[in-house]
Amino acid sequence: MFAYPKATLVIASAAAFAAPAVGAPQSAQDRAAAIVVKMTTAEKLALIHGYFPPLAKPVPPVPMVPSAGYIPGIARLGIPALRESDASLGVANQVEQRKGDVATALPAGLATAASFDPELAYAGGAMIGAEARAKGFNVLLAGGVNLTRDPWNGRNFEYLGEDPLLAGTLAGEAIRGVQSNHIVSTVKHFVLNSQETGRMVLDARIAPPALRESDLLAFQLAIERGQPGSVMCAYNRVNGEYACENAALLTGVLKGDWGYRGWVMSDWGAVHSTDKAVMSGLDQESGQELDKIDYFAAPLERAIATGGIPAARLDDMTRRIVFGMVDTGLLDDPVPTTPHQIDYAAHAIVAQRVAEEGMVLLKNESGLLPFAATTKRIVLIGGHADVGVLSGGGSSQVRSVGGAPVEIPLESGAAASFARTTWHASSPLRALRAAFPEARITYVDGRSLAAAQTAARDADLAIVFATQWQTEAMDAAILALPDKQNALIDAVAAANKRTLVVLETGGPVLMPWLGRVSAVLQAWYPGQRGGEALARLLSGAVNPSGHLPITFPIRADDAPRPGPVGIAGIDADGRGAPFTVDYIEGADVGYRWYALKHRKPLFAFGFGLSYTTFRYDRIKINKMQVSFDVTNVGHTAGADVPQVYVEAAGSAGTKTFRLAGWTRVMLAPNETKHVTVALEPRTFARFGDKGDWSIAPDNYRLAVGHFAGDTALATTIHLPLIQSNQ
Ligand code: BGC
């Protein structure tokens, strides 16, 4: 029933590496093997470690475009140099290392996740891949699929939320989109890089079966769908071993159980050894200048020469890299090194669609939204909404088309060397003025509460743009909005009941003012067309259809951990003594944790309002497919995201539920469509200590709802005992 070979821990050996993979495309493997046979040892050794261009001093010197990574090619065998760029949300250009090189910036990954739209995830990936190719990059460090375990994690915005099925499915589609351009995408960061605080020194502890059912399931699904050429291992340790020298994960699960044939590259600065890393399954050291020594250069050459590492393992490492190039089409359709034209206008539409489908309407009292076309006076307050929208920081940072109207360098902190607080030039003020040409629309910056109140009193509508900047390498120490923005919202709401709060945040924030404002729109970091998308949603040109991919807690301590673990022991540069993070929630991540603890969230996973209402009827179950009617019972056309949850056994004999499938459906007013949702069997299953999945013989309750915990329709499916070693 499941598509995997028997889960057995494979200890690295030449024989194990040489074993043929089940289902792998034979021709790509054969071709890779035939190429590697022709390589000299020196050529093989050159392929398995990469430079970090900003710090690299290669001998002999080679021209390198400033970006994340470079690995020289082997011209005589037609192997191109690998030019690596970060690309989670677009072709990155952190701190503008390539002066003036812009790219299309998608919204945060959370916006893509909130769309629940696999086709859109594919379109985003395809767009990024096309730009990368036109710029001469052929390996994209993309496909971030770490689950949101903690709402304050600094990189949540780059990822796809808390649910393995949602995140894995969408990551797989995004990877497929990137690779449709005949270039390689990674999936990253393998695995459990779930907080940024102390990411280089922390040991993430979790029960292995729980890991299989959660974060690893997200990777597994992403790999199945996306077939990424490479997997990037993470900085942190997992259950005692560094992720990049973790034999149980790299050799046992990834290459053994899942039969993964591509190559494992390290994160930048994540290698700690030569022999151990190589024999645990790491195939390529990335950005070697960031490691203590060049572990995969001279030390590895010595180990091969003395027989400390079998030559067969070096063959396997290079074969995997070449396999990734062949399998994605990179070898047959090499990327031109001279830049090509990019259709930025067409690509901007993709960014805008993601923003339009990904913003989540959380509250809309007395139909405040959409704003009436007759609205006369609107005031925008704060968040630099006169000039742009906020983006998240770190390696995913795109220098977007249109530039950065606001850019604030960091004075200190672990992200200071590679992040600036950056706004994309997509002005909500300008876009709203275009959408409401008759209205008087003004902006005040919100620094003076009194001025904000006066402006709000003088308007029919007030929109507060609340921002929370998140970045790689740092977590939000608290979940509250920073910089006295809660006081600003309170002041504005006191002056004008018709207040909308637009949240440009990297994840959930606490909302003590929720009861005092009329409407809340979660815009995440909405990308380079965020302003335009927002105007279309507020005017009703687009009906909101985003649904939360993460649970929003009422209080910080409703989550498994109220704040970043170990933050007190980490210095200004992000360094500190090793510590552990115990993922006590196991596989019960996000909404499952809230169900388990009987805690009501502020907004549930899957929740999102529309300008219309949808009704579900006539549920049927046929094998692993649920079908039912969805009717738009309102007066506005719109897209709905009906979700199917299976009730399953949680930890310690409790019950929790899991998203087993969903669909996205567009409906005109009064229209009904009969939809069918395929259920993912692994969401019914538990991963056992013996290394296989099993579904206990039982009646499983299925709930069709608008969000996690909602039951608009319910049915039961009886399943016999199903055990699978796959
Ligand atoms: C990040 C990766 C990124 C790499 C190269 C690391 O710090 O964790 O996501 O791909 O840098 O820029």
XYZ file of C-alpha atoms and ligand atoms in Angstrom:
738
model
C 0.000 0.000 0.000
C 2.801 2.412 0.743
C 5.503 2.903 -1.799
C 8.597 2.138 0.243
C 11.054 -0.679 0.634
C 11.574 -2.401 3.981
C 12.888 -0.123 6.674
C 16.148 -1.583 7.829
C 19.080 0.324 9.153
C 21.812 0.111 6.549
C 25.267 0.623 7.939
C 27.421 2.297 5.355
C 29.409 -0.134 3.300
C 30.484 -0.199 -0.300
C 28.133 -3.092 -0.941
C 25.163 -1.272 0.514
C 25.864 1.788 -1.575
C 26.165 -0.270 -4.716
C 22.796 -1.950 -4.216
C 20.292 -1.078 -6.946
C 17.423 1.126 -5.779
C 13.877 -0.015 -6.140
C 12.120 2.015 -8.774
C 15.031 4.307 -9.632
C 15.287 5.191 -13.290
C 17.778 2.658 -14.500
C 19.092 4.686 -17.379
C 20.056 7.655 -15.216
C 21.865 5.341 -12.825
C 23.626 3.537 -15.624
C 24.644 6.761 -17.257
C 25.960 8.155 -13.981
C 27.917 4.975 -13.363
C 29.371 5.019 -16.882
C 30.553 8.613 -16.452
C 32.098 8.015 -13.054
C 34.066 5.051 -14.399
C 35.846 7.498 -16.696
C 36.799 9.893 -13.897
C 40.228 10.145 -12.358
C 40.461 10.136 -8.592
C 41.388 13.819 -8.701
C 38.249 14.598 -10.684
C 36.102 12.687 -8.227
C 37.725 14.452 -5.308
C 37.048 17.839 -6.904
C 33.334 17.139 -7.186
C 32.645 16.318 -3.568
C 33.516 19.638 -1.943
C 32.330 23.109 -2.829
C 33.500 26.684 -2.431
C 31.682 29.542 -0.744
C 32.358 32.268 -3.340
C 32.466 35.270 -0.975
C 35.383 33.686 0.955
C 36.852 31.305 -1.622
C 40.465 31.324 -2.731
C 40.593 28.415 -5.147
C 43.831 27.244 -6.688
C 43.951 27.767 -9.647
C 41.656 30.779 -9.441
C 38.292 30.323 -11.185
C 35.695 32.978 -11.953
C 32.796 32.627 -9.515
C 29.549 34.531 -9.443
C 28.973 35.704 -5.871
C 26.347 33.314 -4.523
C 26.105 30.433 -2.062
C 28.260 27.837 -3.764
C 30.495 26.788 -6.609
C 31.927 23.406 -7.606
C 34.172 23.254 -10.696
C 32.990 21.035 -13.545
C 34.849 18.411 -15.561
C 34.804 19.760 -19.094
C 36.254 16.675 -20.762
C 33.311 14.602 -19.497
C 30.684 17.258 -20.175
C 30.093 17.857 -16.470
C 29.215 21.493 -15.908
C 30.381 23.505 -12.916
C 27.716 23.553 -10.221
C 26.582 27.112 -9.584
C 24.469 27.125 -6.461
C 22.075 29.809 -5.342
C 19.685 30.049 -2.460
C 16.171 30.098 -3.780
C 13.509 29.422 -1.156
C 11.386 32.376 -2.298
C 13.146 33.486 -5.457
C 16.740 33.640 -6.704
C 18.356 35.079 -3.605
C 20.819 37.928 -3.504
C 21.451 38.492 0.187
C 22.932 41.844 1.201
C 23.023 42.539 -2.542
C 26.214 40.574 -3.126
C 25.535 40.853 -6.863
C 24.961 44.591 -7.248
C 21.779 45.407 -9.103
C 20.826 41.760 -9.788
C 17.124 41.574 -9.083
C 14.734 38.628 -9.187
C 11.060 37.959 -8.621
C 10.290 37.605 -4.920
C 7.492 35.275 -3.959
C 5.686 35.778 -0.673
C 6.786 33.761 2.361
C 6.544 29.988 2.035
C 3.730 30.184 4.564
C 1.644 32.046 1.979
C 2.164 29.234 -0.522
C 1.235 26.782 2.219
C -1.863 28.814 3.097
C -3.073 28.476 -0.480
C -3.289 24.683 -0.038
C -2.727 24.765 -3.782
C -0.219 22.253 -5.212
C -0.452 23.796 -8.684
C 0.489 27.175 -7.310
C 3.442 25.680 -5.440
C 4.568 24.151 -8.729
C 4.121 27.466 -10.562
C 6.218 29.249 -7.935
C 9.004 26.684 -8.229
C 8.880 26.735 -12.028
C 9.149 30.520 -12.009
C 12.136 30.529 -9.654
C 13.825 27.782 -11.653
C 13.365 29.700 -14.911
C 14.966 32.812 -13.419
C 17.809 30.804 -11.925
C 18.499 29.183 -15.260
C 18.468 32.530 -17.034
C 20.972 33.825 -14.486
C 23.304 30.855 -14.933
C 22.523 28.901 -11.729
C 21.955 25.167 -11.959
C 21.583 24.020 -8.345
C 18.957 25.701 -6.178
C 19.065 25.542 -2.418
C 15.302 25.417 -2.130
C 12.619 23.039 -0.917
C 12.625 24.001 2.786
C 10.201 21.634 4.485
C 11.057 21.735 8.194
C 7.801 21.589 10.123
C 6.704 24.476 12.304
C 7.048 23.022 15.764
C 7.370 26.395 17.469
C 5.532 29.547 16.434
C 8.550 31.748 17.159
C 11.038 29.875 14.959
C 12.907 32.454 12.867
C 12.654 30.475 9.642
C 9.018 29.427 9.775
C 8.270 31.968 7.072
C 10.514 30.115 4.598
C 8.812 26.774 5.219
C 5.368 25.326 4.644
C 3.761 25.048 8.043
C 3.156 22.404 10.668
C 1.485 19.538 8.856
C 3.586 16.839 7.154
C 1.046 16.073 4.431
C 0.501 19.705 3.487
C 4.157 20.703 3.739
C 5.494 17.582 2.012
C 2.992 17.771 -0.833
C 3.618 21.444 -1.538
C 7.397 21.169 -1.159
C 7.368 18.278 -3.614
C 5.424 20.342 -6.118
C 7.711 23.357 -5.696
C 10.749 21.121 -6.253
C 9.138 19.592 -9.337
C 8.547 23.115 -10.595
C 12.176 24.140 -10.075
C 13.489 20.980 -11.713
C 11.159 21.340 -14.709
C 13.865 23.779 -15.835
C 16.431 20.993 -15.977
C 18.266 22.144 -12.916
C 18.690 20.578 -9.484
C 16.708 21.530 -6.408
C 17.519 20.463 -2.891
C 15.048 19.586 -0.207
C 16.275 20.988 3.129
C 17.188 20.952 6.060
C 17.315 17.234 6.845
C 16.172 17.169 9.624
C 14.696 18.765 12.748
C 16.334 22.175 12.248
C 13.262 23.445 14.036
C 14.673 26.442 15.833
C 17.390 28.913 14.884
C 18.653 29.657 18.394
C 21.776 27.540 18.821
C 21.185 25.725 15.543
C 24.895 24.884 15.268
C 25.150 23.382 18.731
C 21.785 22.016 19.740
C 20.812 18.378 19.938
C 17.204 17.850 18.853
C 15.804 14.866 20.738
C 12.777 12.928 19.617
C 11.591 9.317 19.567
C 12.577 7.888 16.148
C 9.083 6.564 15.278
C 7.597 9.969 16.061
C 10.166 11.579 13.782
C 9.132 9.214 10.969
C 5.498 10.235 11.383
C 6.202 13.958 11.394
C 9.227 15.816 10.009
C 10.588 12.797 8.154
C 7.173 12.140 6.647
C 7.219 15.667 5.229
C 10.626 14.965 3.643
C 9.502 11.578 2.406
C 6.449 13.014 0.678
C 8.464 15.896 -0.775
C 11.075 13.484 -2.138
C 8.445 11.153 -3.612
C 6.695 13.966 -5.436
C 9.597 16.203 -6.268
C 12.478 13.742 -6.802
C 15.008 16.407 -5.804
C 18.516 15.893 -7.122
C 19.953 16.632 -3.701
C 19.095 16.632 -0.007
C 20.716 19.202 2.287
C 21.472 17.971 5.777
C 20.976 20.335 8.707
C 23.248 22.085 11.208
C 21.863 20.591 14.401
C 22.344 17.208 15.960
C 19.481 14.727 15.986
C 19.388 12.279 18.891
C 23.046 12.850 19.631
C 24.603 12.893 16.154
C 25.110 15.848 13.848
C 22.565 15.686 11.038
C 25.393 15.664 8.460
C 27.069 12.651 10.058
C 23.982 10.838 11.209
C 24.173 7.310 9.810
C 20.728 6.333 11.065
C 19.131 9.183 9.125
C 21.308 9.541 6.036
C 22.200 5.945 5.331
C 19.440 4.188 7.252
C 16.317 6.159 6.445
C 17.101 8.306 3.419
C 19.277 6.052 1.307
C 18.232 2.742 2.835
C 14.522 2.766 3.587
C 13.599 5.320 0.954
C 16.105 4.188 -1.656
C 17.159 7.780 -2.331
C 19.637 7.920 -5.223
C 20.607 11.608 -5.357
C 23.328 13.227 -3.267
C 23.416 14.570 0.258
C 25.071 17.974 0.482
C 25.851 19.618 3.784
C 24.452 22.898 4.963
C 27.050 25.662 4.927
C 29.308 25.138 7.924
C 27.585 21.910 8.994
C 30.454 19.435 8.518
C 32.417 18.285 11.567
C 34.457 15.318 10.368
C 35.817 13.494 7.364
C 35.621 9.736 7.929
C 32.533 9.752 10.084
C 30.607 12.079 7.773
C 31.584 10.173 4.648
C 30.788 6.779 6.139
C 27.502 8.022 7.568
C 26.245 9.113 4.181
C 27.287 12.709 3.498
C 28.292 13.006 -0.173
C 29.385 16.602 -0.573
C 30.793 19.290 1.694
C 29.258 22.652 0.781
C 30.852 26.061 1.301
C 33.975 24.496 2.798
C 35.378 27.874 3.869
C 32.688 27.906 6.550
C 33.827 24.639 8.142
C 36.668 24.438 10.630
C 38.837 22.725 8.011
C 38.156 21.575 4.435
C 37.127 18.115 5.621
C 36.330 16.742 2.167
C 39.459 18.157 0.484
C 42.967 17.086 1.603
C 41.843 14.951 4.590
C 39.505 12.929 2.393
C 42.137 12.568 -0.306
C 44.482 11.157 2.347
C 41.826 8.801 3.686
C 41.172 7.434 0.212
C 44.899 7.081 -0.487
C 45.484 5.141 2.724
C 42.340 3.035 2.381
C 40.732 4.559 5.486
C 37.731 5.316 3.310
C 37.001 2.750 0.585
C 37.455 4.017 -2.967
C 34.041 2.506 -3.678
C 32.500 5.042 -1.347
C 34.139 7.885 -3.285
C 32.659 6.368 -6.441
C 29.277 6.233 -4.785
C 29.501 9.902 -3.735
C 30.389 11.066 -7.226
C 27.861 8.733 -8.845
C 25.138 10.241 -6.707
C 26.096 13.756 -7.748
C 26.204 12.818 -11.412
C 22.938 10.889 -11.023
C 21.298 14.093 -9.754
C 22.571 15.940 -12.813
C 21.410 13.259 -15.237
C 18.067 12.617 -13.598
C 17.032 16.276 -13.606
C 18.145 16.831 -17.211
C 20.923 19.192 -16.177
C 23.583 17.168 -17.932
C 21.751 16.992 -21.268
C 20.488 20.553 -21.208
C 23.288 22.542 -19.593
C 22.523 26.006 -18.268
C 24.041 28.748 -20.439
C 26.574 30.761 -18.490
C 25.704 34.002 -20.255
C 22.593 35.534 -18.690
C 19.303 35.337 -20.579
C 16.300 37.660 -20.670
C 13.680 37.149 -17.980
C 10.008 37.950 -18.412
C 9.653 39.737 -15.078
C 6.148 40.969 -15.891
C 4.866 37.408 -16.326
C 6.711 36.246 -13.228
C 5.261 39.047 -11.118
C 1.833 37.589 -11.809
C 2.921 34.333 -10.161
C 4.101 36.281 -7.106
C 0.805 38.150 -7.006
C -1.275 34.967 -7.302
C 0.580 33.429 -4.362
C -0.111 36.540 -2.303
C -3.771 36.599 -3.318
C -4.336 32.922 -2.545
C -2.118 32.932 0.527
C -3.371 35.835 2.626
C -5.708 34.579 5.352
C -8.726 36.561 6.518
C -8.912 35.872 10.248
C -11.674 38.217 11.331
C -14.271 40.241 9.446
C -16.872 41.680 11.784
C -19.994 43.265 10.371
C -18.714 42.678 6.871
C -16.044 45.386 7.099
C -14.374 43.746 4.123
C -14.534 44.086 1.220
C -14.467 47.866 1.533
C -17.390 49.496 -0.241
C -16.456 51.186 -3.508
C -18.022 54.322 -2.017
C -15.538 54.469 0.882
C -14.354 58.080 1.027
C -11.478 58.321 3.481
C -9.009 55.567 4.349
C -5.918 55.954 6.478
C -2.982 53.541 6.395
C -0.932 53.474 9.565
C 2.595 52.152 10.075
C 4.661 49.330 8.603
C 6.118 51.566 5.841
C 2.871 50.855 3.971
C 3.461 54.033 1.975
C 6.375 52.418 0.132
C 6.364 48.653 0.456
C 5.865 45.355 2.216
C 8.204 43.579 4.620
C 10.212 40.488 3.672
C 11.897 37.870 5.846
C 15.669 37.814 6.276
C 18.551 35.430 5.747
C 19.640 33.202 2.915
C 16.189 33.347 1.287
C 16.380 37.125 0.836
C 15.622 38.174 -2.719
C 16.624 41.573 -4.082
C 13.298 42.047 -5.765
C 12.375 43.722 -9.002
C 11.749 47.332 -8.028
C 14.451 47.371 -5.359
C 14.248 47.911 -1.625
C 12.622 51.184 -0.567
C 13.528 50.526 3.061
C 16.557 48.559 4.146
C 17.834 48.517 7.701
C 21.265 46.962 8.354
C 21.655 44.903 11.508
C 24.120 46.178 14.051
C 24.619 42.860 15.808
C 23.303 39.345 16.160
C 23.845 36.026 14.425
C 22.228 37.270 11.202
C 24.149 40.547 10.972
C 26.600 39.417 8.300
C 23.993 38.228 5.827
C 20.663 39.858 6.579
C 19.122 43.307 6.448
C 15.550 44.166 7.308
C 14.214 44.707 3.805
C 10.951 45.927 2.293
C 9.921 45.063 -1.270
C 8.792 48.006 -3.391
C 5.123 47.081 -3.526
C 3.330 49.996 -1.929
C -0.072 49.253 -0.374
C -0.755 52.991 -0.417
C -0.202 53.245 -4.162
C -2.149 50.038 -4.884
C -5.118 51.079 -2.738
C -5.204 54.500 -4.351
C -5.408 52.779 -7.734
C -8.161 50.431 -6.494
C -10.211 53.227 -4.887
C -9.655 56.216 -7.181
C -12.518 58.183 -5.603
C -11.295 57.839 -2.032
C -8.883 60.054 -0.122
C -6.213 57.659 1.090
C -3.470 58.895 3.373
C -0.574 57.430 5.342
C 0.812 58.133 8.799
C 3.828 56.268 10.086
C 2.385 55.374 13.492
C 5.288 56.632 15.554
C 3.015 59.120 17.295
C -0.051 57.525 18.862
C -1.763 60.892 18.986
C -1.202 61.537 15.277
C -2.378 58.022 14.422
C -5.545 58.540 16.484
C -6.296 61.887 14.887
C -5.876 60.382 11.411
C -8.023 57.353 12.334
C -10.794 59.569 13.735
C -10.809 61.518 10.524
C -11.231 58.399 8.325
C -14.057 56.010 7.455
C -11.584 53.178 7.757
C -8.223 52.721 9.433
C -5.739 50.036 8.397
C -2.856 49.329 10.755
C 0.079 47.534 9.137
C 1.685 45.559 11.956
C 5.071 44.017 11.256
C 7.293 41.429 12.891
C 10.604 40.850 11.131
C 11.909 37.310 11.291
C 15.187 36.032 9.955
C 17.291 32.956 9.582
C 19.779 32.542 12.450
C 17.498 34.133 15.066
C 14.169 33.302 16.665
C 11.579 35.737 17.927
C 12.268 35.852 21.674
C 8.589 36.529 22.337
C 5.383 36.085 20.363
C 4.093 39.604 20.939
C 4.291 42.193 18.189
C 7.456 44.243 18.762
C 7.942 48.013 19.026
C 4.795 48.939 20.945
C 2.605 48.026 17.986
C -0.035 46.555 20.314
C -0.413 50.000 21.863
C -0.690 51.529 18.401
C -3.454 49.096 17.411
C -5.290 49.770 20.664
C -5.043 53.515 20.159
C -6.289 53.352 16.575
C -9.112 50.946 17.442
C -10.202 53.282 20.257
C -10.373 56.140 17.754
C -12.139 54.232 14.981
C -14.129 51.032 15.397
C -13.698 50.311 11.705
C -10.100 49.216 12.055
C -8.442 46.497 10.009
C -5.115 45.054 11.134
C -2.904 43.702 8.354
C -0.249 41.413 9.833
C 3.045 41.206 7.974
C 4.642 38.625 10.237
C 6.746 35.502 9.923
C 4.163 33.432 11.787
C 1.625 33.744 14.576
C 1.694 36.696 16.940
C -0.395 37.219 20.060
C -3.428 39.466 19.511
C -4.519 41.020 22.824
C -6.448 43.646 20.815
C -8.400 41.100 18.734
C -11.739 41.893 20.376
C -11.345 45.608 19.740
C -10.678 45.617 15.998
C -13.179 44.812 13.269
C -10.989 42.822 10.920
C -7.637 41.046 10.741
C -5.855 39.897 7.607
C -2.789 37.663 7.920
C -0.600 38.754 4.991
C 2.648 36.976 6.055
C 5.495 38.514 4.071
C 3.491 39.054 0.909
C 6.284 39.320 -1.664
C 6.988 41.797 -4.383
C 3.344 42.164 -5.432
C 1.965 42.099 -1.901
C 0.588 45.646 -2.067
C -1.329 44.934 -5.265
C -2.663 41.624 -3.938
C -3.805 43.309 -0.743
C -5.674 46.011 -2.653
C -7.448 43.384 -4.724
C -8.527 41.477 -1.619
C -9.689 44.587 0.219
C -11.661 45.847 -2.760
C -13.269 42.443 -3.328
C -11.698 41.962 -6.768
C -10.347 38.759 -5.220
C -12.173 36.740 -2.583
C -9.849 35.592 0.249
C -9.210 31.858 0.170
C -6.067 31.337 2.270
C -6.192 28.927 5.221
C -3.750 28.840 8.106
C -0.934 26.317 7.710
C -0.016 26.827 11.384
C -2.013 27.018 14.597
C -2.195 30.457 16.208
C -2.019 30.142 20.005
C -3.899 32.325 22.484
C -0.902 32.469 24.831
C 2.733 31.664 24.158
C 2.718 28.921 26.778
C -0.098 27.061 25.049
C 2.537 25.819 22.595
C 4.873 22.948 23.599
C 7.632 25.448 24.367
C 6.807 29.058 25.199
C 10.028 30.456 23.724
C 13.362 29.570 22.131
C 15.133 26.844 24.111
C 18.667 27.716 25.185
C 18.403 31.386 24.253
C 19.996 32.534 27.504
C 23.214 30.651 26.744
C 23.690 31.944 23.192
C 25.931 34.944 22.594
C 25.403 37.848 20.203
C 26.903 35.868 17.323
C 24.648 32.893 17.889
C 27.395 30.791 19.480
C 27.177 28.975 22.775
C 27.601 25.724 24.626
C 25.756 22.655 23.343
C 22.272 22.068 24.727
C 19.350 19.784 24.018
C 15.837 20.464 22.837
C 13.377 17.740 23.756
C 10.556 17.528 21.277
C 8.149 16.149 23.838
C 5.207 16.533 21.489
C 6.750 13.867 19.241
C 4.596 13.501 16.141
C 1.789 15.524 17.702
C 2.951 18.746 16.098
C 0.812 21.876 15.856
C -2.931 21.270 15.865
C -2.442 17.730 17.136
C -0.736 19.106 20.231
C -3.642 21.449 20.916
C -6.114 18.583 20.478
C -4.080 16.367 22.773
C -3.884 19.005 25.481
C -7.481 20.150 24.999
C -6.228 23.681 24.388
C -8.312 25.946 22.240
C -6.219 27.880 19.754
C -6.819 31.508 18.879
C -7.143 30.429 15.242
C -7.020 26.793 14.243
C -4.877 25.191 11.588
C -6.824 25.259 8.315
C -8.934 28.254 9.326
C -9.601 31.122 6.915
C -12.628 33.271 6.130
C -14.076 34.122 2.752
C -16.523 36.757 1.537
C -18.897 33.893 0.905
C -19.967 30.743 2.781
C -19.569 27.117 1.793
C -21.709 24.156 2.788
C -20.800 20.466 2.660
C -23.317 17.605 2.092
C -23.715 14.029 0.921
C -20.524 12.396 2.132
C -19.510 9.044 0.642
C -16.507 6.871 1.188
C -15.048 4.517 -1.356
C -11.835 2.763 -0.453
C -9.380 5.531 0.423
C -11.394 8.302 -1.201
C -13.964 10.556 0.394
C -16.370 12.446 -1.792
C -18.961 15.078 -0.916
C -20.775 18.120 -2.277
C -19.445 21.615 -1.753
C -21.909 24.438 -2.316
C -21.266 28.140 -2.373
C -24.295 29.406 -0.460
C -23.325 33.092 -0.556
C -23.419 35.795 -3.173
C -19.765 35.980 -4.164
C -17.666 33.601 -6.228
C -14.811 32.108 -4.265
C -12.448 29.216 -3.662
C -12.882 26.852 -0.746
C -10.473 24.404 0.874
C -12.454 21.530 2.430
C -10.218 19.427 4.645
C -10.531 15.784 5.687
C -9.148 14.769 9.090
C -8.781 11.248 10.366
C -9.077 10.605 14.048
C -6.098 8.579 15.144
C -4.468 7.348 18.282
C -2.174 9.968 19.783
C 0.643 9.374 22.245
C -0.101 7.726 25.608
C -3.444 6.262 24.594
C -5.012 9.598 23.688
C -6.782 10.556 20.479
C -5.742 13.231 18.103
C -6.461 13.936 14.488
C -4.457 14.340 11.338
C -5.036 15.974 8.010
C -5.531 13.049 5.624
C -6.385 15.014 2.489
C -7.925 18.190 1.115
C -8.999 19.810 -2.070
C -9.322 23.329 -3.385
C -12.424 24.189 -5.338
C -13.654 27.355 -7.061
C -17.402 27.967 -6.991
C -19.759 30.575 -8.389
C -22.636 31.719 -6.138
C -25.145 28.859 -5.644
C -22.905 26.447 -7.476
C -22.381 22.912 -6.162
C -19.511 20.638 -7.081
C -19.019 17.043 -6.049
C -15.400 16.727 -4.973
C -13.268 13.696 -4.241
C -10.404 13.734 -1.784
C -7.811 10.963 -1.852
C -6.651 10.050 1.647
C -2.980 9.526 2.413
C -2.671 6.101 4.103
C 0.349 7.126 6.161
C -1.831 9.591 8.050
C -3.800 6.597 9.360
C -0.688 4.647 10.202
C 1.798 4.516 13.023
C 5.447 3.855 12.538
C 6.474 1.002 14.781
C 9.655 0.218 16.665
C 10.261 -2.657 14.260
C 10.695 -0.243 11.401
C 7.458 -0.455 9.518
C 4.185 1.351 9.144
C 0.999 -0.290 10.313
C -2.639 0.635 10.314
C -4.427 -0.979 13.234
C -7.664 -2.804 12.318
C -10.320 -0.341 13.411
C -13.137 2.006 12.507
C -11.602 5.352 11.669
C -13.666 8.474 12.024
C -13.273 10.949 9.206
C -14.325 14.557 9.640
C -14.768 16.938 6.752
C -14.405 20.475 7.985
C -13.359 24.041 7.355
C -10.431 23.769 9.795
C -8.808 21.313 12.202
C -11.367 20.332 14.826
C -14.375 21.282 12.714
C -16.847 18.556 11.731
C -19.228 19.688 9.040
C -19.618 16.096 7.857
C -18.442 12.843 9.352
C -18.202 9.242 8.322
C -16.388 6.110 9.336
C -14.100 3.857 7.425
C -13.269 0.372 8.584
C -9.778 -0.763 7.771
C -8.355 -4.224 8.369
C -4.867 -4.612 9.728
C -2.501 -3.201 7.159
C 1.185 -3.557 7.691
C 3.646 -2.258 5.279
C 7.328 -2.398 5.040
C 7.006 0.205 2.306
C 21.236 27.980 5.362
C 20.816 27.228 4.102
C 21.400 27.900 2.900
C 22.905 27.985 3.039
C 23.608 28.627 1.858
C 22.725 28.238 5.408
O 23.028 29.128 6.419
O 20.833 27.260 6.501
O 19.427 27.188 4.017
O 21.021 27.222 1.752
O 23.205 28.745 4.194
O 23.369 29.976 1.808
